[in-house]
Amino acid sequence: MTAILETEALTKRFGNLVANDDIDLVVEEGSTHSVIGPNGAGKSTLFNLITGLLEPTSGEIRFNGEDITHETPHEVARRGLARSFQITDVFDGLTAFENVRVAAQFADDRRSSVWRSAENLAEPRERAESILEDVGLADRADQRAAEFAYGDRRKLEIGITIATEPDLLMLDEPTAGMGREDTVTTIQLVQRLADERDFTLMLIEHDLEIIMSISDTITVLQQGAVIAEGTPAEISANEEVQRAYLGGADL
Ligand SMILES: Nc1ncnc2c1ncn2[C@@H]1O[C@H](COP(=O)(O)OP(=O)(O)OP(=O)(O)O)[C@@H](O)[C@H]1O
Ligand SMILES: [Mg+2]
């Protein structure tokens, strides 16, 4: 197994508060790796450090073996580490197709700046069409994003993010504000795309049932520190997790 992302003794303090405390994380390439923990445990802070939105107090972050600890969000994104849904915003004035095509163009620019691929890649136009198909928006390709209702907009956001062809996609509560059914559909969609399009997925999600059903590995944070890491079965059976996170309730 190859690690796509590693953190070493990653620490972030906000004044006296240690929001991330000495975090060693290894994310395997191709896996679905979830981060769970109570409110305020430091999950979003961890994602913000990794994606360059916050500067660590100390520690190191490596992506594909390279040190990205002090890089900006833009530099990190160019390496193929995408964070939905913030870096790639939906442009209301563009159609669904145009939105995805712009993102596909970003993927090309990124590729040519990092290395020249020998593959004969499809044009951004064709890739955009295939992505709209994948996220179920093919028949609405020519509608302006401004006209989209909430659920379709989230699908479009996923399409845009996928079009940037990330190696690692980090989602911080992507289904916030959705009902149960949409939550399940959306997460399943993202995971299917991760499978088909071969990227690694990191996820923060409050719905434990979903987390347990889709994750290869789960990291549990409490008060900034990792208290457990393992498969869903291992995490469900972990007494410290049950005590700390759920007050003894069954996972
Ligand atoms: N920019 C900031 N300045 C000061 N304190 C912060 C900042 N960002 C986060 N914190 C604090 O750091 C701690 C961890 O916050 P974080 O947002 O990472 O938690 P979380 O696990 O994502 O919580 P939630 O489940 O509620 O989203 C909290 O106590 C929070 O108040
Ligand atoms: Mg959070």
Coordinates of C-alpha atoms in Angstrom, one line a residue, residues 97-195:
F97 CA -21.9 22.3 -19.0
E98 CA -19.8 25.5 -19.0
N99 CA -19.1 25.2 -15.2
V100 CA -17.8 21.7 -15.6
R101 CA -15.8 22.5 -18.7
V102 CA -14.0 25.3 -17.0
A103 CA -13.0 22.8 -14.2
A104 CA -11.9 20.3 -16.8
Q105 CA -9.7 23.0 -18.4
F106 CA -8.1 23.6 -14.9
A107 CA -7.2 19.9 -14.9
D108 CA -5.4 20.3 -18.2
D109 CA -3.5 23.4 -17.0
R110 CA -2.5 21.6 -13.9
R111 CA -1.3 18.6 -15.8
S112 CA 0.8 20.6 -18.2
S113 CA 2.4 22.5 -15.3
V114 CA 3.3 19.4 -13.4
W115 CA 4.2 16.9 -16.1
R116 CA 3.3 16.2 -19.7
S117 CA 1.1 13.2 -19.9
A118 CA 1.8 10.8 -22.8
E119 CA -1.8 9.8 -22.8
N120 CA -4.0 11.1 -25.4
L121 CA -6.7 12.7 -23.2
A122 CA -10.1 13.5 -24.4
E123 CA -10.9 17.2 -24.9
P124 CA -12.3 19.1 -21.9
R125 CA -15.6 19.3 -23.8
E126 CA -16.0 15.5 -23.9
R127 CA -14.9 15.0 -20.4
A128 CA -17.4 17.6 -19.2
E129 CA -20.2 15.8 -21.0
S130 CA -19.2 12.5 -19.5
I131 CA -19.1 14.0 -16.0
L132 CA -22.5 15.6 -16.3
E133 CA -23.8 12.2 -17.3
D134 CA -22.1 10.6 -14.2
V135 CA -23.7 13.1 -11.8
G136 CA -27.1 12.8 -13.4
L137 CA -27.2 16.3 -15.0
A138 CA -26.8 15.5 -18.7
D139 CA -30.3 16.6 -19.6
R140 CA -29.8 19.9 -17.8
A141 CA -26.4 20.7 -19.3
D142 CA -27.5 23.9 -21.0
Q143 CA -29.3 25.4 -18.0
R144 CA -27.7 28.2 -16.1
A145 CA -26.5 27.2 -12.7
A146 CA -28.5 30.0 -11.1
E147 CA -31.7 28.1 -12.0
F148 CA -30.7 24.9 -10.1
A149 CA -32.5 23.9 -7.0
Y150 CA -30.4 22.9 -3.9
G151 CA -30.0 19.2 -4.7
D152 CA -29.0 19.7 -8.3
R153 CA -26.6 22.4 -7.3
R154 CA -24.8 20.0 -5.0
K155 CA -24.6 17.5 -7.8
L156 CA -23.1 20.2 -10.0
E157 CA -20.6 21.1 -7.3
I158 CA -19.5 17.5 -7.2
G159 CA -19.2 17.4 -11.0
I160 CA -17.0 20.5 -11.0
T161 CA -14.8 19.1 -8.3
I162 CA -14.5 15.8 -10.1
A163 CA -13.6 17.6 -13.4
T164 CA -10.5 19.0 -11.8
E165 CA -9.4 15.4 -11.6
P166 CA -8.1 15.3 -8.0
D167 CA -5.9 12.6 -6.7
L168 CA -7.4 13.2 -3.3
L169 CA -10.7 14.7 -2.6
M170 CA -11.5 16.0 0.9
L171 CA -15.1 16.6 1.9
D172 CA -16.1 18.4 5.1
E173 CA -19.7 17.5 5.7
P174 CA -20.7 17.6 2.1
T175 CA -24.3 16.8 2.9
A176 CA -24.9 19.4 5.5
G177 CA -28.4 20.7 5.2
M178 CA -29.6 17.7 3.2
G179 CA -32.3 15.3 4.2
R180 CA -31.5 11.6 4.9
E181 CA -32.3 10.3 1.5
D182 CA -30.3 13.0 -0.4
T183 CA -27.4 12.4 2.0
V184 CA -27.2 8.7 1.2
T185 CA -27.6 9.3 -2.5
T186 CA -24.9 12.0 -2.6
I187 CA -22.3 10.1 -0.5
Q188 CA -22.9 7.0 -2.7
L189 CA -22.5 9.1 -5.8
V190 CA -19.2 10.5 -4.5
Q191 CA -17.9 7.1 -3.6
R192 CA -18.9 5.5 -6.9
L193 CA -17.0 8.4 -8.7
A194 CA -14.0 7.9 -6.5
D195 CA -14.0 4.2 -7.5

